[in-house]
Amino acid sequence: MSRDSNYDHHISIFSPQGRLYQMEYCFKAASSGLTGVAIRGKDSVCVVTQKKVPDRLMEPSSVTHLFKLTQKVGCFSVLARRMADLAQVNTQAAASRPLACIGLFVGVDDEKGPQVFKVDCAGHYLPFFAAASGPKEQEAMNFLEKRVTEMKDFDNDEVIRTAITCLGHVLGSDFRGTEIEVGTIIGKEGKFHVLSEEEIESHLNAIADDADA
């Protein structure tokens, strides 16, 4: 039995090496799902994630990982902080279990413009120009870091296509419109819009045309 095995029974117990095993297990579980990417541009923001229907008999429209909180969130950073606080509370008591989930929040703030926040299991909440989560998070972040300077001036189409290209690059596959979900908000007066399969196919075709050019 490992000498550290007794230190993973409770969330608030540190190992002699300073590790919190329960939090490490939590992050591993949260990162074992689907990969998602969020990018903010000049006046818009976009989030793209995989879509996997677990059973062919299920209605595909019932499976989603994109959720509209409100038509328009005014205090976006306040919402992200509140969600982070709720996650962090579960890391404080030995009898608690942390929330094994990572959230990507996107919105357009009246004062700050397009916003991307990432909230993790430990209660960290940070603003990003672009962020990723899931099994291919690190590969996606490496892809996005190389384009961070130019992304700030992207229009909505460029934001969407960069996010889709990033997801396809790290997963090593081409998509169909039924295999990903895309959500976007354009401008301060815009509302969260989930793209239809036809709209996604249009962007996929444009990406393919640019690759062939």
Coordinates of C-alpha atoms in Angstrom, one line a residue:
M1 CA 0.0 0.0 0.0
S2 CA 1.3 3.4 -0.9
R3 CA 2.4 5.6 2.0
D4 CA 0.2 8.3 0.5
S5 CA -2.9 6.1 0.4
N6 CA -4.2 7.4 3.8
Y7 CA -4.2 11.0 2.6
D8 CA -7.0 10.7 0.0
H9 CA -9.8 9.9 2.4
H10 CA -10.9 13.5 2.9
I11 CA -10.8 16.6 0.8
S12 CA -9.0 18.7 3.5
I13 CA -6.1 16.4 4.2
F14 CA -2.7 17.3 2.6
S15 CA -0.1 14.7 1.9
P16 CA 3.5 15.2 3.1
Q17 CA 4.2 16.4 -0.5
G18 CA 1.5 19.1 -0.2
R19 CA -1.0 17.3 -2.5
L20 CA -4.7 17.2 -2.2
Y21 CA -5.6 13.9 -3.8
Q22 CA -9.3 14.4 -3.7
M23 CA -8.9 17.5 -5.8
E24 CA -6.6 15.7 -8.2
Y25 CA -9.2 13.0 -8.6
C26 CA -11.9 15.6 -9.2
F27 CA -9.9 17.4 -11.9
K28 CA -9.2 14.1 -13.6
A29 CA -12.9 13.1 -13.6
A30 CA -13.9 16.6 -14.9
S31 CA -11.4 16.4 -17.7
S32 CA -12.6 12.9 -18.9
G33 CA -15.7 14.2 -20.7
L34 CA -16.0 16.1 -24.0
T35 CA -13.6 18.8 -25.2
G36 CA -14.9 22.4 -25.5
V37 CA -13.4 25.6 -26.8
A38 CA -14.4 29.2 -26.2
I39 CA -13.0 32.3 -28.1
R40 CA -13.8 36.0 -27.9
G41 CA -13.3 38.3 -30.8
K42 CA -13.7 42.0 -31.6
D43 CA -17.5 42.2 -30.9
S44 CA -18.6 38.6 -30.5
V45 CA -17.9 35.4 -28.5
C46 CA -18.3 31.7 -29.4
V47 CA -18.2 28.3 -27.7
V48 CA -17.9 25.0 -29.5
T49 CA -18.1 21.5 -28.0
Q50 CA -18.4 18.0 -29.1
K51 CA -21.8 16.4 -29.4
K52 CA -22.1 12.7 -28.7
V53 CA -25.5 10.9 -28.6
P54 CA -25.0 7.8 -26.4
D55 CA -27.8 5.8 -28.0
R56 CA -29.1 5.7 -31.6
L57 CA -32.6 5.5 -30.3
M58 CA -32.3 8.8 -28.4
E59 CA -33.7 12.0 -29.8
P60 CA -30.5 13.9 -30.8
S61 CA -32.0 17.3 -29.9
S62 CA -32.3 16.2 -26.2
V63 CA -28.5 15.9 -25.9
T64 CA -26.7 19.1 -25.4
H65 CA -23.8 20.7 -23.4
L66 CA -24.7 24.3 -24.2
F67 CA -27.0 26.1 -21.8
K68 CA -28.5 29.6 -22.1
L69 CA -28.6 31.1 -18.6
T70 CA -30.5 34.2 -19.6
Q71 CA -31.2 36.1 -22.8
K72 CA -28.5 38.6 -21.6
V73 CA -26.3 38.5 -18.5
G74 CA -25.5 42.0 -17.3
C75 CA -22.9 41.3 -14.5
F76 CA -21.0 38.5 -16.2
S77 CA -18.0 38.4 -13.9
V78 CA -20.3 38.3 -10.9
L79 CA -22.0 35.2 -12.2
A80 CA -18.7 33.5 -12.8
R81 CA -17.5 34.4 -9.3
R82 CA -20.7 33.1 -7.7
M83 CA -20.4 29.8 -9.5
A84 CA -16.7 29.6 -8.5
D85 CA -17.7 30.3 -4.8
L86 CA -20.2 27.5 -4.9
A87 CA -17.5 25.1 -6.2
Q88 CA -14.9 26.3 -3.7
V89 CA -17.2 25.8 -0.7
N90 CA -17.1 22.0 -1.4
T91 CA -13.3 22.0 -1.0
Q92 CA -13.4 23.3 2.6
A93 CA -15.0 20.5 4.6
A94 CA -13.7 17.0 5.1
A95 CA -17.1 15.5 4.7
S96 CA -17.8 17.2 1.4
R97 CA -17.0 16.2 -2.2
P98 CA -15.9 18.7 -4.8
L99 CA -17.9 19.3 -7.9
A100 CA -16.3 17.4 -10.7
C101 CA -17.1 19.8 -13.5
I102 CA -15.5 22.7 -15.4
G103 CA -17.6 25.4 -16.9
L104 CA -16.9 27.8 -19.8
F105 CA -19.0 31.0 -19.5
V106 CA -19.4 33.2 -22.5
G107 CA -21.2 36.6 -22.8
V108 CA -21.0 40.2 -24.0
D109 CA -20.7 42.7 -21.2
D110 CA -22.1 46.2 -21.6
E111 CA -18.8 47.8 -20.5
K112 CA -16.1 45.2 -21.2
G113 CA -17.5 43.7 -24.4
P114 CA -17.0 40.0 -25.2
Q115 CA -16.1 37.9 -22.2
V116 CA -14.9 34.3 -21.6
F117 CA -14.6 32.9 -18.1
K118 CA -13.5 29.5 -17.0
V119 CA -14.6 28.1 -13.7
D120 CA -13.0 24.9 -12.4
C121 CA -13.5 22.4 -9.6
A122 CA -11.4 24.2 -7.1
G123 CA -13.3 27.4 -7.4
H124 CA -10.9 29.4 -9.6
Y125 CA -12.6 31.8 -12.0
L126 CA -10.5 33.6 -14.5
P127 CA -11.2 35.7 -17.7
F128 CA -9.6 34.5 -20.9
F129 CA -9.2 35.6 -24.5
A130 CA -9.8 32.0 -25.3
A131 CA -10.1 28.9 -23.2
A132 CA -10.6 25.1 -23.5
S133 CA -11.7 22.2 -21.3
G134 CA -11.9 18.5 -21.5
P135 CA -9.4 15.7 -22.4
K136 CA -7.7 17.8 -25.1
E137 CA -7.5 21.0 -23.1
Q138 CA -3.8 21.4 -23.2
E139 CA -3.5 20.7 -27.0
A140 CA -6.3 23.2 -27.6
M141 CA -4.7 25.9 -25.4
N142 CA -1.4 25.5 -27.3
F143 CA -3.3 25.9 -30.6
L144 CA -5.1 29.1 -29.3
E145 CA -2.0 30.6 -27.8
K146 CA -0.4 30.8 -31.3
R147 CA -3.4 32.9 -32.5
V148 CA -4.2 35.0 -29.4
T149 CA -2.9 38.3 -30.9
E150 CA -5.0 38.1 -34.1
M151 CA -8.1 36.8 -32.4
K152 CA -8.8 40.1 -30.7
D153 CA -9.8 41.6 -34.1
F154 CA -11.8 38.6 -35.4
D155 CA -15.3 39.1 -36.6
N156 CA -18.0 36.6 -35.7
D157 CA -17.4 34.2 -38.6
E158 CA -13.7 34.1 -37.9
V159 CA -14.3 33.5 -34.2
I160 CA -16.6 30.6 -35.0
R161 CA -14.4 29.0 -37.6
T162 CA -11.3 29.3 -35.5
A163 CA -13.0 27.6 -32.6
I164 CA -14.2 24.8 -34.9
T165 CA -10.8 24.5 -36.5
C166 CA -9.2 24.3 -33.1
L167 CA -11.5 21.5 -32.0
G168 CA -11.0 19.5 -35.2
H169 CA -7.2 20.0 -34.9
V170 CA -6.9 18.6 -31.4
L171 CA -9.3 15.7 -32.0
G172 CA -7.7 14.9 -35.4
S173 CA -10.9 14.5 -37.2
D174 CA -13.3 16.3 -39.6
F175 CA -16.8 17.0 -38.3
R176 CA -20.3 16.9 -39.6
G177 CA -22.9 19.4 -38.5
T178 CA -24.5 16.8 -36.2
E179 CA -21.2 16.1 -34.3
I180 CA -20.6 19.5 -32.7
E181 CA -22.5 22.2 -31.0
V182 CA -21.8 25.9 -31.6
G183 CA -23.2 28.8 -29.5
T184 CA -22.5 32.5 -30.2
I185 CA -23.4 36.1 -29.1
I186 CA -22.8 39.1 -31.4
G187 CA -22.7 42.6 -30.0
K188 CA -23.9 44.1 -26.8
E189 CA -27.5 43.8 -27.8
G190 CA -27.1 40.2 -29.1
K191 CA -28.6 37.1 -27.6
F192 CA -27.2 33.7 -27.1
H193 CA -27.8 31.7 -30.3
V194 CA -27.1 28.0 -30.8
L195 CA -26.4 27.4 -34.5
S196 CA -28.5 24.9 -36.4
E197 CA -26.9 22.0 -38.2
E198 CA -27.3 23.9 -41.5
E199 CA -25.4 26.9 -40.1
I200 CA -22.7 24.7 -38.8
E201 CA -22.4 22.9 -42.2
S202 CA -22.0 26.3 -43.8
H203 CA -19.0 27.1 -41.6
L204 CA -17.5 23.7 -42.1
N205 CA -17.7 24.2 -45.9
A206 CA -16.1 27.6 -45.6
I207 CA -13.3 26.1 -43.5
A208 CA -12.8 23.4 -46.1
D209 CA -12.7 25.9 -48.9
D210 CA -10.1 28.0 -47.1
A211 CA -8.0 24.9 -46.6
D212 CA -8.1 24.1 -50.3
A213 CA -7.4 27.6 -51.4

